[in-house]
Structure formats: structure tokens, C-alpha cells
Coordinates of C-alpha atoms and ligand atoms in Angstrom, one line a residue:
X1 CA -33.6 -16.2 -59.9
X2 CA -35.6 -13.3 -61.7
X3 CA -38.7 -12.0 -60.5
X4 CA -41.5 -9.8 -62.3
X5 CA -41.8 -6.4 -60.8
X6 CA -45.6 -7.1 -60.7
X7 CA -44.9 -10.1 -58.4
X8 CA -42.7 -8.0 -56.4
X9 CA -45.1 -5.3 -55.8
X10 CA -47.7 -7.8 -54.9
X11 CA -45.3 -9.5 -52.1
X12 CA -44.1 -6.0 -50.9
X13 CA -48.0 -5.2 -50.4
X14 CA -48.5 -8.3 -48.6
X15 CA -45.3 -8.1 -46.5
X16 CA -45.3 -4.1 -45.8
X17 CA -46.8 -4.0 -42.6
X18 CA -47.7 -0.8 -40.8
X19 CA -44.0 -0.6 -39.5
X20 CA -42.8 -0.1 -43.0
X21 CA -45.4 2.6 -43.7
X22 CA -44.6 4.3 -40.2
X23 CA -48.1 3.3 -38.5
X24 CA -48.1 2.6 -34.8
X25 CA -50.3 -0.4 -33.5
X26 CA -53.2 0.8 -31.6
X27 CA -53.9 -2.0 -29.1
X28 CA -52.8 -1.5 -25.6
X29 CA -49.4 -2.6 -24.7
X30 CA -47.4 -2.6 -21.2
X31 CA -47.6 0.4 -19.4
X32 CA -44.7 2.8 -20.1
X33 CA -43.7 4.8 -17.4
X34 CA -40.3 6.4 -18.6
X35 CA -39.4 9.5 -20.1
X36 CA -39.8 10.9 -23.7
X37 CA -36.2 11.8 -24.6
X38 CA -34.5 10.0 -27.6
X39 CA -31.0 10.4 -28.7
X40 CA -29.9 9.2 -32.2
X41 CA -26.2 8.6 -32.9
X42 CA -25.2 9.0 -36.6
X43 CA -26.7 11.3 -39.2
X44 CA -26.5 8.6 -42.2
X45 CA -28.9 6.3 -44.0
X46 CA -30.1 5.0 -40.6
X47 CA -29.9 7.7 -38.1
X48 CA -31.8 10.4 -40.1
X49 CA -34.8 8.4 -40.7
X50 CA -35.1 7.1 -37.2
X51 CA -35.1 10.8 -35.7
X52 CA -37.4 11.8 -38.5
X53 CA -39.9 9.1 -38.1
X54 CA -40.0 9.4 -34.3
X55 CA -40.9 13.1 -34.6
X56 CA -43.3 12.5 -37.4
X57 CA -45.2 9.9 -35.5
X58 CA -45.2 11.7 -32.1
X59 CA -44.1 15.4 -31.9
X60 CA -44.2 15.2 -28.1
X61 CA -41.1 13.1 -28.1
X62 CA -37.8 15.2 -28.0
X63 CA -35.3 13.9 -30.5
X64 CA -31.6 14.9 -30.5
X65 CA -29.5 13.8 -33.5
X66 CA -25.6 13.5 -32.9
X67 CA -23.3 13.5 -35.9
X68 CA -19.6 14.2 -36.2
X69 CA -20.0 16.0 -39.4
X70 CA -22.0 18.9 -40.6
X71 CA -23.0 17.1 -43.7
X72 CA -23.1 13.4 -44.9
X73 CA -22.0 12.1 -48.3
X74 CA -23.9 9.0 -49.7
X75 CA -21.9 5.8 -50.5
X76 CA -24.7 4.8 -52.8
X77 CA -23.8 6.3 -56.4
X78 CA -20.2 7.2 -55.1
X79 CA -18.9 4.5 -57.6
X80 CA -20.6 6.4 -60.4
X81 CA -18.1 9.4 -59.6
X82 CA -15.3 6.9 -59.7
X83 CA -16.5 5.9 -63.0
X84 CA -16.5 9.6 -64.4
X85 CA -20.4 9.8 -64.6
X86 CA -20.5 12.2 -61.9
X87 CA -18.3 15.3 -61.9
X88 CA -18.3 15.6 -58.2
X89 CA -20.0 14.6 -54.9
X90 CA -22.3 17.3 -54.6
X91 CA -25.4 15.6 -55.7
X92 CA -24.6 12.8 -53.1
X93 CA -24.1 15.4 -50.2
X94 CA -26.7 16.3 -47.7
X95 CA -26.9 18.9 -44.9
X96 CA -29.3 18.6 -41.7
X97 CA -30.7 22.2 -41.5
X98 CA -34.1 21.4 -43.4
X99 CA -34.3 18.0 -41.5
X100 CA -33.8 19.8 -38.3
X101 CA -36.4 22.8 -39.0
X102 CA -39.1 20.6 -40.6
X103 CA -39.3 18.2 -37.7
X104 CA -38.0 19.9 -34.7
X105 CA -35.1 17.7 -34.3
X106 CA -32.1 19.0 -32.3
X107 CA -29.1 18.2 -34.5
X108 CA -25.6 18.3 -32.6
X109 CA -22.5 18.3 -34.5
X110 CA -20.2 16.3 -32.2
X111 CA -18.1 12.9 -31.9
X112 CA -19.8 10.7 -29.3
X113 CA -17.1 9.0 -27.3
X114 CA -19.0 7.0 -24.8
X115 CA -22.5 5.6 -23.7
X116 CA -23.4 4.9 -20.1
X117 CA -26.2 2.3 -20.4
X118 CA -26.8 2.5 -16.6
X119 CA -27.0 6.3 -16.5
X120 CA -28.9 6.6 -19.8
X121 CA -26.3 9.2 -20.8
X122 CA -24.2 9.8 -24.0
X123 CA -20.9 11.6 -23.7
X124 CA -19.7 13.6 -26.8
X125 CA -17.2 16.3 -27.7
X126 CA -20.0 18.9 -27.0
X127 CA -21.4 17.5 -23.6
X128 CA -23.3 15.0 -22.1
X129 CA -26.9 14.0 -23.2
X130 CA -29.5 12.1 -21.4
X131 CA -31.9 9.8 -23.2
X132 CA -34.8 7.4 -22.5
X133 CA -34.3 5.5 -25.6
X134 CA -31.1 5.7 -27.6
X135 CA -30.6 4.8 -31.4
X136 CA -27.1 3.8 -32.8
X137 CA -26.5 4.0 -36.3
X138 CA -22.9 4.6 -36.7
X139 CA -22.1 2.5 -40.0
X140 CA -19.1 0.4 -40.1
X141 CA -15.4 0.6 -38.9
X142 CA -12.4 -1.3 -40.7
X143 CA -10.6 -4.1 -39.4
X144 CA -7.3 -2.6 -40.6
X145 CA -5.4 -4.8 -38.1
X146 CA -6.0 -7.7 -40.4
X147 CA -4.0 -6.0 -43.3
X148 CA -0.4 -5.4 -42.2
X149 CA 1.1 -2.2 -43.3
X150 CA -2.3 -0.8 -44.4
X151 CA -2.4 3.1 -45.1
X152 CA -5.6 4.5 -46.4
X153 CA -3.8 7.5 -47.7
X154 CA -1.7 5.4 -50.2
X155 CA -4.1 2.6 -50.9
X156 CA -7.7 4.3 -50.2
X157 CA -10.6 2.1 -49.2
X158 CA -13.2 4.7 -50.5
X159 CA -15.9 2.6 -48.7
X160 CA -16.9 5.8 -46.6
X161 CA -17.9 8.2 -49.4
X162 CA -16.0 11.8 -49.1
X163 CA -12.2 12.6 -49.1
X164 CA -11.4 8.8 -49.7
X165 CA -13.4 8.8 -52.9
X166 CA -11.9 11.9 -54.1
X167 CA -8.4 10.5 -53.5
X168 CA -9.1 7.3 -55.3
X169 CA -10.4 9.4 -58.2
X170 CA -7.4 11.5 -58.5
X171 CA -5.1 8.5 -58.5
X172 CA -7.2 7.0 -61.2
X173 CA -6.7 10.3 -63.2
X174 CA -3.1 10.4 -62.6
X175 CA -2.5 6.9 -63.8
X176 CA -0.6 6.3 -67.0
X177 CA -2.3 4.6 -69.9
X178 CA -1.6 0.9 -69.8
X179 CA -1.5 0.8 -66.0
X180 CA -2.8 -1.7 -63.6
X181 CA -5.7 -1.0 -60.9
X182 CA -5.8 -3.7 -58.1
X183 CA -9.0 -3.7 -56.3
X184 CA -9.2 -6.0 -53.1
X185 CA -12.6 -7.3 -51.7
X186 CA -12.7 -8.5 -48.1
X187 CA -14.7 -11.6 -46.8
X188 CA -18.4 -11.1 -46.6
X189 CA -20.4 -9.8 -44.5
X190 CA -19.4 -6.1 -45.5
X191 CA -21.4 -2.9 -46.4
X192 CA -23.1 -3.2 -49.7
X193 CA -22.6 -6.8 -51.0
X194 CA -22.9 -5.9 -54.7
X195 CA -20.7 -2.7 -54.2
X196 CA -17.3 -4.0 -55.0
X197 CA -18.6 -5.5 -58.2
X198 CA -20.2 -2.3 -59.3
X199 CA -16.9 -0.3 -58.4
X200 CA -15.1 -3.0 -60.7
X201 CA -17.5 -2.1 -63.6
X202 CA -17.2 1.7 -63.0
X203 CA -13.4 1.6 -62.9
X204 CA -13.3 -0.6 -66.0
X205 CA -15.6 1.8 -67.7
X206 CA -13.2 4.7 -66.7
X207 CA -10.1 2.9 -68.0
X208 CA -11.7 1.9 -71.3
X209 CA -12.6 5.5 -71.8
X210 CA -9.6 7.4 -70.4
X211 CA -6.7 4.9 -69.9
X212 CA -6.1 2.7 -73.1
X213 CA -4.4 -0.5 -72.5
X214 CA -5.0 -0.7 -68.7
X215 CA -6.6 -3.2 -66.5
X216 CA -8.2 -4.0 -63.3
X217 CA -7.1 -7.0 -61.2
X218 CA -10.0 -7.8 -58.6
X219 CA -8.7 -9.8 -55.7
X220 CA -11.9 -11.3 -53.9
X221 CA -11.4 -12.9 -50.5
X222 CA -14.7 -14.6 -51.4
X223 CA -14.9 -18.0 -53.2
X224 CA -17.1 -16.4 -55.8
X225 CA -18.9 -13.0 -56.5
X226 CA -21.0 -12.5 -53.7
X227 CA -24.2 -10.7 -55.1
X228 CA -25.7 -10.6 -58.8
X229 CA -23.1 -12.8 -60.0
X230 CA -24.7 -13.6 -63.6
X231 CA -25.6 -10.3 -64.3
X232 CA -22.1 -8.8 -63.4
X233 CA -20.4 -11.6 -65.4
X234 CA -22.5 -10.8 -68.4
X235 CA -22.2 -6.9 -68.3
X236 CA -18.3 -7.5 -67.8
X237 CA -18.2 -9.7 -70.9
X238 CA -20.3 -7.3 -72.9
X239 CA -18.3 -4.2 -72.0
X240 CA -14.9 -4.8 -70.3
X241 CA -13.4 -8.1 -72.0
X242 CA -9.8 -8.0 -71.5
X243 CA -9.9 -5.2 -68.9
X244 CA -11.3 -6.9 -65.7
X245 CA -9.2 -9.9 -64.4
X246 CA -11.4 -11.4 -61.6
X247 CA -9.6 -13.7 -59.1
X248 CA -11.6 -15.5 -56.4
X249 CA -10.4 -16.7 -53.2
X250 CA -7.6 -14.3 -53.0
X251 CA -7.5 -12.6 -49.5
X252 CA -5.1 -9.6 -49.1
X253 CA -3.3 -9.9 -45.7
X254 CA -0.3 -7.5 -46.2
X255 CA 0.4 -4.5 -48.3
X256 CA 3.6 -2.8 -49.1
X257 CA 3.0 1.0 -49.7
X258 CA 6.5 1.7 -51.2
X259 CA 6.6 -1.1 -53.6
X260 CA 2.7 -0.7 -54.5
X261 CA 2.2 -4.3 -53.8
X262 CA -0.6 -6.5 -52.0
X263 CA 0.4 -9.8 -50.5
X264 CA -2.2 -12.6 -50.7
X265 CA -2.2 -14.8 -47.6
X266 CA 1.5 -14.1 -47.2
X267 CA 2.5 -15.8 -50.5
X268 CA 1.4 -14.2 -53.7
X269 CA 2.5 -10.8 -54.4
X270 CA 0.4 -8.5 -56.9
X271 CA 1.7 -5.2 -58.0
X272 CA -0.5 -2.1 -59.0
X273 CA -0.3 1.4 -60.0
X274 CA -3.4 2.3 -58.1
X275 CA -4.6 0.0 -55.4
X276 CA -8.0 0.2 -53.8
X277 CA -8.1 -1.9 -50.7
X278 CA -11.4 -2.5 -49.0
X279 CA -10.6 -3.8 -45.7
X280 CA -12.9 -6.2 -43.7
X281 CA -15.4 -4.5 -41.6
X282 CA -17.1 -4.5 -38.3
X283 CA -19.6 -2.1 -36.4
X284 CA -19.0 1.3 -35.8
X285 CA -16.4 2.2 -33.2
X286 CA -18.8 3.6 -30.8
X287 CA -20.8 0.4 -30.6
X288 CA -17.5 -1.3 -29.5
X289 CA -16.9 1.1 -26.8
X290 CA -20.4 1.0 -25.6
X291 CA -20.3 -2.9 -25.3
X292 CA -23.1 -3.5 -27.8
X293 CA -21.0 -5.9 -29.9
X294 CA -21.7 -9.6 -29.8
X295 CA -19.4 -12.6 -29.2
X296 CA -18.1 -12.6 -32.8
X297 CA -16.4 -9.4 -31.8
X298 CA -17.9 -7.6 -35.0
X299 CA -21.5 -7.0 -35.1
X300 CA -24.3 -5.9 -32.7
X301 CA -27.0 -8.5 -31.9
X302 CA -30.6 -6.9 -31.8
X303 CA -34.1 -8.2 -31.0
X304 CA -35.3 -8.6 -34.6
X305 CA -38.8 -6.7 -34.0
X306 CA -37.4 -3.5 -32.1
X307 CA -33.6 -3.4 -32.9
X308 CA -33.1 -3.1 -29.2
X309 CA -29.7 -4.5 -28.3
X310 CA -29.9 -7.9 -26.7
X311 CA -27.0 -6.7 -24.7
X312 CA -27.8 -3.3 -23.3
X313 CA -31.6 -2.1 -22.5
X314 CA -33.1 1.0 -24.1
X315 CA -30.3 1.2 -26.7
X316 CA -31.3 0.2 -30.3
X317 CA -28.8 -0.4 -33.1
X318 CA -29.8 -0.2 -36.7
X319 CA -28.1 -0.2 -40.3
X320 CA -24.7 -1.7 -41.1
X321 CA -23.7 -2.3 -37.3
X322 CA -26.5 -4.3 -36.5
X323 CA -27.3 -8.0 -37.2
X324 CA -30.4 -7.9 -39.0
X325 CA -30.6 -11.6 -40.2
X326 CA -31.0 -11.8 -43.9
X327 CA -31.2 -8.1 -44.6
X328 CA -28.1 -7.1 -46.4
X329 CA -26.0 -4.1 -45.1
X330 CA -27.5 -1.5 -47.4
X331 CA -28.5 1.9 -47.2
X332 CA -31.9 0.9 -48.2
X333 CA -32.1 -1.7 -45.3
X334 CA -30.9 0.8 -42.9
X335 CA -33.7 3.2 -43.9
X336 CA -36.3 0.3 -43.6
X337 CA -34.8 -0.9 -40.2
X338 CA -35.0 2.9 -38.9
X339 CA -38.7 3.1 -39.6
X340 CA -39.5 -0.3 -37.9
X341 CA -37.2 0.8 -34.9
X342 CA -38.9 4.4 -34.8
X343 CA -42.5 2.7 -35.0
X344 CA -41.7 0.5 -31.9
X345 CA -40.0 3.1 -29.9
X346 CA -43.0 5.5 -30.5
X347 CA -45.5 2.5 -29.5
X348 CA -43.7 1.5 -26.4
X349 CA -43.6 5.4 -25.2
X350 CA -47.4 5.5 -25.7
X351 CA -48.0 1.9 -24.1
X352 CA -49.1 0.7 -27.5
X353 CA -48.6 -2.9 -28.9
X354 CA -45.4 -3.3 -30.9
X355 CA -45.9 -3.8 -34.7
X356 CA -44.5 -6.7 -36.5
X357 CA -41.3 -6.0 -38.4
X358 CA -41.5 -5.8 -42.2
X359 CA -38.4 -4.5 -44.2
X360 CA -37.4 -4.0 -47.7
X361 CA -34.3 -3.7 -49.7
X362 CA -33.4 -2.9 -53.3
X363 CA -29.9 -2.5 -54.3
X364 CA -29.0 -1.1 -57.9
X365 CA -25.8 -1.4 -59.5
X366 CA -24.6 0.3 -62.7
X367 CA -22.4 -1.8 -65.2
X368 CA -22.1 1.0 -67.8
X369 CA -23.0 4.6 -68.0
X370 CA -26.6 3.7 -69.1
X371 CA -27.2 0.2 -67.9
X372 CA -28.0 -0.9 -64.3
X373 CA -29.2 -4.2 -62.6
X374 CA -31.0 -4.5 -59.2
X375 CA -31.6 -7.1 -56.4
X376 CA -34.6 -6.9 -54.3
X377 CA -36.2 -8.6 -51.1
X378 CA -38.8 -8.1 -48.7
X379 CA -38.1 -9.3 -45.0
X380 CA -39.9 -10.3 -41.8
X381 CA -39.4 -12.0 -38.6
X382 CA -39.5 -15.8 -38.3
X383 CA -41.0 -16.1 -34.8
X384 CA -39.5 -19.8 -34.5
X385 CA -36.0 -18.6 -35.3
X386 CA -36.3 -15.3 -33.7
X387 CA -34.6 -13.8 -36.8
X388 CA -35.2 -11.6 -39.7
X389 CA -35.6 -13.8 -42.8
X390 CA -36.5 -13.2 -46.5
X391 CA -40.2 -13.6 -47.4
X392 CA -40.5 -16.5 -49.3
X393 CA -40.3 -15.9 -53.2
X394 CA -39.4 -12.2 -52.6
X395 CA -35.6 -12.2 -53.3
X396 CA -34.7 -11.8 -57.0
X397 CA -32.6 -9.9 -59.3
X398 CA -33.7 -7.9 -62.5
X399 CA -33.8 -10.1 -65.5
X400 CA -31.0 -8.5 -67.5
X401 CA -28.9 -5.2 -67.9
X402 CA -31.3 -2.4 -68.5
X403 CA -31.5 1.2 -69.1
X404 CA -34.7 1.2 -67.4
X405 CA -33.1 -0.2 -64.1
X406 CA -30.5 2.8 -64.4
X407 CA -33.6 5.4 -64.5
X408 CA -35.2 3.6 -61.3
X409 CA -31.6 3.9 -59.7
X410 CA -31.4 7.5 -60.4
X411 CA -34.9 8.1 -58.9
X412 CA -34.1 5.9 -56.0
X413 CA -31.0 7.7 -54.9
X414 CA -32.9 11.1 -55.2
X415 CA -35.9 10.1 -53.3
X416 CA -34.0 8.5 -50.4
X417 CA -31.5 11.4 -50.0
X418 CA -34.5 13.8 -50.1
X419 CA -36.3 11.6 -47.4
X420 CA -33.1 11.7 -45.4
X421 CA -32.6 15.6 -45.6
X422 CA -36.2 17.3 -45.5
Ligands
FAD1 C1 -19.5 2.1 -52.8 C2 -20.8 1.8 -52.0 C3 -21.9 1.8 -52.8 C4 -23.1 1.5 -52.0 N1 -24.3 1.5 -52.6 C5 -25.4 1.3 -52.1 C6 -26.7 1.1 -52.8 O1 -26.7 1.4 -54.2 N2 -27.8 0.9 -52.2 C7 -27.7 0.8 -51.0 O2 -29.0 0.8 -50.2 N3 -26.6 0.9 -50.1 C8 -25.5 0.9 -50.8 N4 -24.3 1.1 -50.0 C9 -24.3 0.8 -48.5 C10 -24.8 2.1 -47.5 O3 -23.8 3.0 -47.7 C11 -24.7 1.7 -46.2 O4 -25.3 0.4 -45.9 C12 -25.5 2.6 -45.3 O5 -24.6 3.9 -45.3 C13 -25.6 2.2 -43.8 O6 -26.3 3.4 -43.1 P1 -25.9 3.4 -41.6 O7 -26.7 4.4 -41.0 O8 -25.5 2.1 -40.9 O9 -24.4 4.1 -41.8 P2 -24.0 5.5 -42.4 O10 -24.9 5.8 -43.5 O11 -22.5 5.5 -42.7 O12 -24.1 6.6 -41.3 C14 -23.2 6.5 -40.2 C15 -23.2 8.0 -39.6 O13 -22.7 8.0 -38.1 C16 -21.6 8.9 -38.0 N5 -21.0 8.5 -36.9 C17 -20.3 7.4 -36.7 N6 -19.8 7.3 -35.4 C18 -20.0 8.3 -34.9 C19 -19.6 9.0 -33.6 N7 -19.0 8.3 -32.8 N8 -20.1 10.4 -33.3 C20 -20.7 10.8 -34.0 N9 -21.2 10.4 -35.4 C21 -20.7 9.2 -35.7 C22 -20.9 8.8 -39.2 O14 -20.1 10.0 -39.5 C23 -22.0 8.7 -40.4 O15 -22.5 10.0 -40.9 C24 -23.1 1.3 -50.6 C25 -22.0 1.4 -50.1 C26 -20.9 1.7 -50.5 C27 -19.5 1.7 -49.8

């Protein structure tokens, strides 16, 4: 379904509550008698924004952001580096010094190894931190045990941006013309539903320009293209006829790193010169260690209004790790969820009424160096279902491949990374 931008803005206006805008409700809520210390785990799309908005809304709350790295590399736009549009990952890399200084956030570079919900403490490689409220936004972990023989040094996933992305690009550069790239896509849900299909487009573009006679075989475990199907098919036909060989319902279960083959359901073997295996995913490792994962063994159930874990009190899970109903696992969703979560943590600590959840997502995908497409949605809580659902009529894709969408996309990534880092 396509949707006029004007209609979308109207819906966004109607759907965007105070929570999206970071305004706490004023009416009186249950009396809060706890302390004012918040710890945030993960300095990515969700964590940076939760830490920042809590401090922006109430500077009397002490916020500590714990992240294992001293920098963060954005997955959004990393496919453009694989396609050769970006020369390196520097424009996608942020540091934490300005965020810390501008908002008085204590940033600690450390690995979080444990969470004690009863003691309200977090154990890290740099010591123990006490909290009154904890926000967990650790992204995803890979279910590599479901792919026998998997070794990401041979068949990179490049599904966490950084050295893996650089490795995959080097492998593409080193491949001989006329070679075969194999890309395997796991069963949904996974981080960024349109991401694998944007990657297919970007690798195909690279092959078309730099490796004549080469092709990319896409082995999709899903029965069909998961997101923006019509637009991807249109773009592939327009730009990459004969280069992309898309095969649905092909689940990779085993690999042979020496023979450079993947095995589908133990039967069909496919050989590649470069193999990009995106394994199935689950919540970040720390969420499993802390007992935040639900009965599905993969993702963290949360209260859709506050993102508080339904399993552990005073711990909120946002971003890819959480089960956020209809909201896709995207950076924009994580950003939106972080603002709702921050708003309601601040409201609770100030004995104010909670604000109704309202979220927004737009995911852009590049089809060529100049053309992109997008999918957009506005989300709220359905009180009967007690789950996040899409606002009726709000979800839609852009009408066609468009150079203007590519301009919007460039602006989106610049804005969101600036918001995360300043
Ligand atoms: C190729 C690709 C393209 C994408 N394109 C888009 C796009 O165009 N638009 C979009 O909206 N989304 C896109 N996404 C999805 C987006 O990257 C994720 O949805 C988003 O990063 C999720 O945010 P998060 O906070 O949950 O996790 P992350 O952003 O991954 O942040 C998690 C952070 O937690 C840290 N961490 C984890 N565990 C620990 C620990 N134990 N101790 C300390 N630190 C820890 C990690 O180091 C990391 O910095 C894309 C993803 C991929 C792979």
C-alpha cells in the first residue's frame, strides 16, 4: 500500500503523543519513594537516546551509560559501504564524549556481565553499579548453534556494523570477476526487516560496476521477501536483471568453510566465492544472563507502555531485544521506544501519571546509488490486546523508487546519529 506523505504527517500528528515528543504528563501518579539513579546498558540506537532524554527531562536523575566499546558504528547505511557508495565507515561512527558532556551522563566503557534484579545492581568489567531503574538496550545476539560449522571469520554476517562489515567488503573486492556471492537470510523476526534486501541491491550494484559476469544468489529462509517486496522486485528488474538470483524458502542449516558451501535443510548444497551468512537472531546475551527472555527463548516481553520487563521489576528493555508488538526491529523504533521509556521512567520517579505510548518508524532502503524507497508506520498501545499495534492506515511504503527518498534517507541518518551523539 502506498501512502501520501501528507496523510502520514497528519497521522503522525494525531498519533504522536507527548511521549514521542518527550513531555511527561503532569497529573498526579502513584507516590514514588525510591531513589533517582538510572543505569543504561548499551550505547547504540536505543541506549544513547534513553540516557539523553532522561537527563533532558530531569537533570536531578543520575544517569550512567555502560557500553563495551568507546565508539558505535551504525548498521543503517552500512550496506552503502558494501555497495561502494561510502568509502569507509567514518560517517557512521559516533563517540560518546559530547553526549556525556552536554547532558551530564556518566559514560562507562565496560562489559556488563550480570544483573542482580533483587539487589538492583549491575556487574561489569569496571565494577558494580547500583540502580533504581535499569534500561537494557543490548541489540541482538546470533543463534549460531542453528547453523552447523558457522564461522564468522570465513562467512561474515556483517549484521553488527564494524570489523565484520569491513571483512565482507574486502572479500567482495578480492573476488574474481564472474564469481558468485551467496547471501543467506534467516527466518523473521530479525534486526531490520528490509536490511537483507537492501544489502542484496547494494552487492548487486557493486558486482555490476566492478565484477563483470558475477552474480548473487539469495537464499531466503522466509517464504517470500519480508519487506517492501514490490519495490525491491521493481528495482532488481530495473537495475540488476541477471545478476540477482532470489530463492525463497531456502533455510541454511550448515556450512562447510573449506569447500565454501552452504547446505539447505541438510539436502541442497550451494557454492559461493563470497558467502554472507546472516544467522537467526535473539535478544542480546546479557538479556539471557539476566533472565529477561520470555518463554520463546529469544526475545524479552515488556509492558508496552513503559517497556518495563514483565519478568523483572524496575528493568526496562528497549530496541531489538524487546518484544514491541508491531514495531519492527529497527534503529528508528529503538529511538522511539527509548523516548517513551525515558518519559515514563521520569514520570514515575516524579510521581506523575504515565504518558500513553506512541511510536514511529521509517526504514529507508537504497536500490541503487541514487534511488531509495521507504516504509513508514505510527504505533500505539491497543489496550484490549495490551500490545503495541500499528495505527490504522498509518503503515505504507513510498510509491516508487525515488531520488528524493534517497535525499530523505541521507538526512535521516545524519539527524539520528547527531541526536545520539550530542
Ligand atoms: C545492515 C543493516 C541495516 C540497517 N538499516 C536500518 C535502517 O535503515 N533504519 C533503521 O531504523 N534501522 C536499521 N537497522 C537496524 C538497527 O541497526 C537496529 O535495529 C538498532 O541498532 C537497534 O538498536 P539497539 O539499541 O537495540 O541495539 P544496538 O544499536 O545494536 O546497540 C546495542 C549496544 O549495546 C552494546 N552492548 C551489548 N551488550 C553489552 C554488554 N553486555 N555490555 C556492554 N555493552 C553491551 C553493544 O556494543 C551496542 O553498542 C539496520 C540493521 C542492519 C544490520
